[in-house]
PDB file of C-alpha atoms in Angstrom:
ATOM      1  CA  UNK A1355      66.743 -68.720 -43.975  1.00  0.00           C
ATOM      2  CA  UNK A1356      65.830 -68.268 -47.625  1.00  0.00           C
ATOM      3  CA  UNK A1357      68.336 -66.732 -50.001  1.00  0.00           C
ATOM      4  CA  UNK A1358      67.523 -63.548 -51.875  1.00  0.00           C
ATOM      5  CA  UNK A1359      67.160 -65.554 -55.099  1.00  0.00           C
ATOM      6  CA  UNK A1360      64.733 -67.967 -53.436  1.00  0.00           C
ATOM      7  CA  UNK A1361      62.665 -65.060 -52.167  1.00  0.00           C
ATOM      8  CA  UNK A1362      62.714 -63.474 -55.624  1.00  0.00           C
ATOM      9  CA  UNK A1363      62.717 -66.299 -58.200  1.00  0.00           C
ATOM     10  CA  UNK A1364      62.317 -63.721 -60.965  1.00  0.00           C
ATOM     11  CA  UNK A1365      66.024 -62.898 -60.538  1.00  0.00           C
ATOM     12  CA  UNK A1366      67.113 -66.467 -61.256  1.00  0.00           C
ATOM     13  CA  UNK A1367      64.789 -66.684 -64.239  1.00  0.00           C
ATOM     14  CA  UNK A1368      66.256 -63.549 -65.741  1.00  0.00           C
ATOM     15  CA  UNK A1369      69.842 -64.179 -64.614  1.00  0.00           C
ATOM     16  CA  UNK A1370      70.261 -60.427 -64.793  1.00  0.00           C
ATOM     17  CA  UNK A1371      71.200 -57.993 -62.053  1.00  0.00           C
ATOM     18  CA  UNK A1372      68.477 -56.003 -60.358  1.00  0.00           C
ATOM     19  CA  UNK A1373      68.994 -52.270 -59.816  1.00  0.00           C
ATOM     20  CA  UNK A1374      68.045 -50.986 -56.380  1.00  0.00           C
ATOM     21  CA  UNK A1375      68.213 -47.418 -55.081  1.00  0.00           C
ATOM     22  CA  UNK A1376      68.990 -46.972 -51.403  1.00  0.00           C
ATOM     23  CA  UNK A1377      69.405 -43.484 -49.923  1.00  0.00           C
ATOM     24  CA  UNK A1378      70.766 -42.121 -53.188  1.00  0.00           C
ATOM     25  CA  UNK A1379      73.126 -45.034 -53.781  1.00  0.00           C
ATOM     26  CA  UNK A1380      72.700 -47.296 -56.789  1.00  0.00           C
ATOM     27  CA  UNK A1381      73.128 -50.943 -55.887  1.00  0.00           C
ATOM     28  CA  UNK A1382      73.110 -53.815 -58.340  1.00  0.00           C
ATOM     29  CA  UNK A1383      71.886 -57.061 -56.787  1.00  0.00           C
ATOM     30  CA  UNK A1384      73.410 -59.815 -58.863  1.00  0.00           C
ATOM     31  CA  UNK A1385      72.160 -63.433 -58.913  1.00  0.00           C
ATOM     32  CA  UNK A1386      75.800 -64.557 -58.948  1.00  0.00           C
ATOM     33  CA  UNK A1387      75.884 -63.824 -55.198  1.00  0.00           C
ATOM     34  CA  UNK A1388      77.255 -60.323 -55.477  1.00  0.00           C
ATOM     35  CA  UNK A1389      76.346 -56.709 -54.863  1.00  0.00           C
ATOM     36  CA  UNK A1390      77.813 -53.840 -56.847  1.00  0.00           C
ATOM     37  CA  UNK A1391      77.878 -50.331 -55.399  1.00  0.00           C
ATOM     38  CA  UNK A1392      77.891 -48.210 -58.536  1.00  0.00           C
ATOM     39  CA  UNK A1393      79.072 -44.862 -57.147  1.00  0.00           C
ATOM     40  CA  UNK A1394      82.020 -46.390 -55.253  1.00  0.00           C
ATOM     41  CA  UNK A1395      82.771 -49.027 -57.924  1.00  0.00           C
ATOM     42  CA  UNK A1396      82.925 -51.715 -55.233  1.00  0.00           C
ATOM     43  CA  UNK A1397      81.967 -55.316 -55.917  1.00  0.00           C
ATOM     44  CA  UNK A1398      80.947 -57.275 -52.831  1.00  0.00           C
ATOM     45  CA  UNK A1399      81.050 -61.055 -53.230  1.00  0.00           C
ATOM     46  CA  UNK A1400      79.875 -63.727 -50.836  1.00  0.00           C
ATOM     47  CA  UNK A1401      80.559 -67.420 -50.234  1.00  0.00           C
ATOM     48  CA  UNK A1402      83.276 -68.349 -52.723  1.00  0.00           C
ATOM     49  CA  UNK A1403      84.332 -71.406 -50.677  1.00  0.00           C
ATOM     50  CA  UNK A1404      87.705 -71.852 -52.384  1.00  0.00           C
ATOM     51  CA  UNK A1405      88.919 -75.399 -51.783  1.00  0.00           C
ATOM     52  CA  UNK A1406      85.496 -76.920 -51.144  1.00  0.00           C
ATOM     53  CA  UNK A1407      85.651 -79.674 -53.774  1.00  0.00           C
ATOM     54  CA  UNK A1408      89.162 -80.716 -52.779  1.00  0.00           C
ATOM     55  CA  UNK A1409      88.220 -80.759 -49.109  1.00  0.00           C
ATOM     56  CA  UNK A1410      85.204 -82.980 -49.719  1.00  0.00           C
ATOM     57  CA  UNK A1411      87.133 -85.358 -51.995  1.00  0.00           C
ATOM     58  CA  UNK A1412      89.920 -85.631 -49.417  1.00  0.00           C
ATOM     59  CA  UNK A1413      87.262 -86.765 -46.948  1.00  0.00           C
ATOM     60  CA  UNK A1414      85.759 -89.386 -49.275  1.00  0.00           C
ATOM     61  CA  UNK A1415      82.855 -87.374 -50.674  1.00  0.00           C
ATOM     62  CA  UNK A1416      82.795 -87.180 -54.470  1.00  0.00           C
ATOM     63  CA  UNK A1417      82.479 -83.612 -55.654  1.00  0.00           C
ATOM     64  CA  UNK A1418      83.314 -82.266 -59.085  1.00  0.00           C
ATOM     65  CA  UNK A1419      86.086 -79.735 -59.696  1.00  0.00           C
ATOM     66  CA  UNK A1420      83.477 -77.861 -61.711  1.00  0.00           C
ATOM     67  CA  UNK A1421      82.204 -76.297 -58.483  1.00  0.00           C
ATOM     68  CA  UNK A1422      85.427 -74.347 -57.987  1.00  0.00           C
ATOM     69  CA  UNK A1423      85.732 -73.561 -61.663  1.00  0.00           C
ATOM     70  CA  UNK A1424      82.127 -72.365 -61.677  1.00  0.00           C
ATOM     71  CA  UNK A1425      82.992 -69.869 -58.953  1.00  0.00           C
ATOM     72  CA  UNK A1426      85.913 -68.567 -61.022  1.00  0.00           C
ATOM     73  CA  UNK A1427      83.655 -68.366 -64.081  1.00  0.00           C
ATOM     74  CA  UNK A1428      81.134 -66.353 -62.052  1.00  0.00           C
ATOM     75  CA  UNK A1429      83.900 -64.062 -60.801  1.00  0.00           C
ATOM     76  CA  UNK A1430      84.994 -63.479 -64.402  1.00  0.00           C
ATOM     77  CA  UNK A1431      81.453 -62.546 -65.370  1.00  0.00           C
ATOM     78  CA  UNK A1432      81.146 -60.184 -62.393  1.00  0.00           C
ATOM     79  CA  UNK A1433      84.476 -58.486 -63.104  1.00  0.00           C
ATOM     80  CA  UNK A1434      83.580 -58.037 -66.772  1.00  0.00           C
ATOM     81  CA  UNK A1435      80.062 -56.859 -65.980  1.00  0.00           C
ATOM     82  CA  UNK A1436      81.016 -54.175 -63.450  1.00  0.00           C
ATOM     83  CA  UNK A1437      84.750 -53.375 -63.881  1.00  0.00           C
ATOM     84  CA  UNK A1438      85.080 -52.670 -60.151  1.00  0.00           C
ATOM     85  CA  UNK A1439      87.929 -50.704 -58.633  1.00  0.00           C
ATOM     86  CA  UNK A1440      87.740 -52.845 -55.470  1.00  0.00           C
ATOM     87  CA  UNK A1441      86.438 -56.294 -54.626  1.00  0.00           C
ATOM     88  CA  UNK A1442      85.353 -57.136 -51.088  1.00  0.00           C
ATOM     89  CA  UNK A1443      84.818 -60.749 -50.048  1.00  0.00           C
ATOM     90  CA  UNK A1444      82.252 -61.338 -47.312  1.00  0.00           C
ATOM     91  CA  UNK A1445      82.568 -64.560 -45.391  1.00  0.00           C
ATOM     92  CA  UNK A1446      83.426 -68.035 -46.565  1.00  0.00           C
ATOM     93  CA  UNK A1447      86.189 -67.112 -48.984  1.00  0.00           C
ATOM     94  CA  UNK A1448      87.891 -70.373 -48.082  1.00  0.00           C
ATOM     95  CA  UNK A1449      86.556 -73.771 -47.218  1.00  0.00           C
ATOM     96  CA  UNK A1450      89.716 -75.650 -46.244  1.00  0.00           C
ATOM     97  CA  UNK A1451      93.469 -75.719 -46.144  1.00  0.00           C
ATOM     98  CA  UNK A1452      95.556 -74.990 -49.213  1.00  0.00           C
ATOM     99  CA  UNK A1453      94.802 -77.286 -52.150  1.00  0.00           C
ATOM    100  CA  UNK A1454      94.839 -77.140 -55.959  1.00  0.00           C
ATOM    101  CA  UNK A1455      91.762 -74.899 -56.036  1.00  0.00           C
ATOM    102  CA  UNK A1456      93.792 -72.221 -54.255  1.00  0.00           C
ATOM    103  CA  UNK A1457      96.397 -72.442 -57.002  1.00  0.00           C
ATOM    104  CA  UNK A1458      93.678 -72.013 -59.640  1.00  0.00           C
ATOM    105  CA  UNK A1459      92.316 -68.985 -57.770  1.00  0.00           C
ATOM    106  CA  UNK A1460      95.798 -67.420 -57.568  1.00  0.00           C
ATOM    107  CA  UNK A1461      96.331 -68.009 -61.302  1.00  0.00           C
ATOM    108  CA  UNK A1462      92.932 -66.452 -61.975  1.00  0.00           C
ATOM    109  CA  UNK A1463      93.671 -63.444 -59.801  1.00  0.00           C
TER     110      UNK A1463
END
């Protein structure tokens, strides 16, 4: 199944959120894998996969720590961009057992 960004490459080119009106609700579709519901000030984030790099390295697959840090960087951008009152994580918040990426996420939080 194609991602929203793949279906709408214009979003990735612009790297800017897209405003969408749905039944009187203003939604911001963000290329950083998030949706912001303006009226409720709720940020909905998907697929953070905390611990992914550590999990892969533990199993002999080289993966940079930058993946986890990139997710935290994206979260920082999203929090600054929208100043939400609530954040909801949809699916795949974690990727493995506790590892150093969890500690980084807790420090970030």
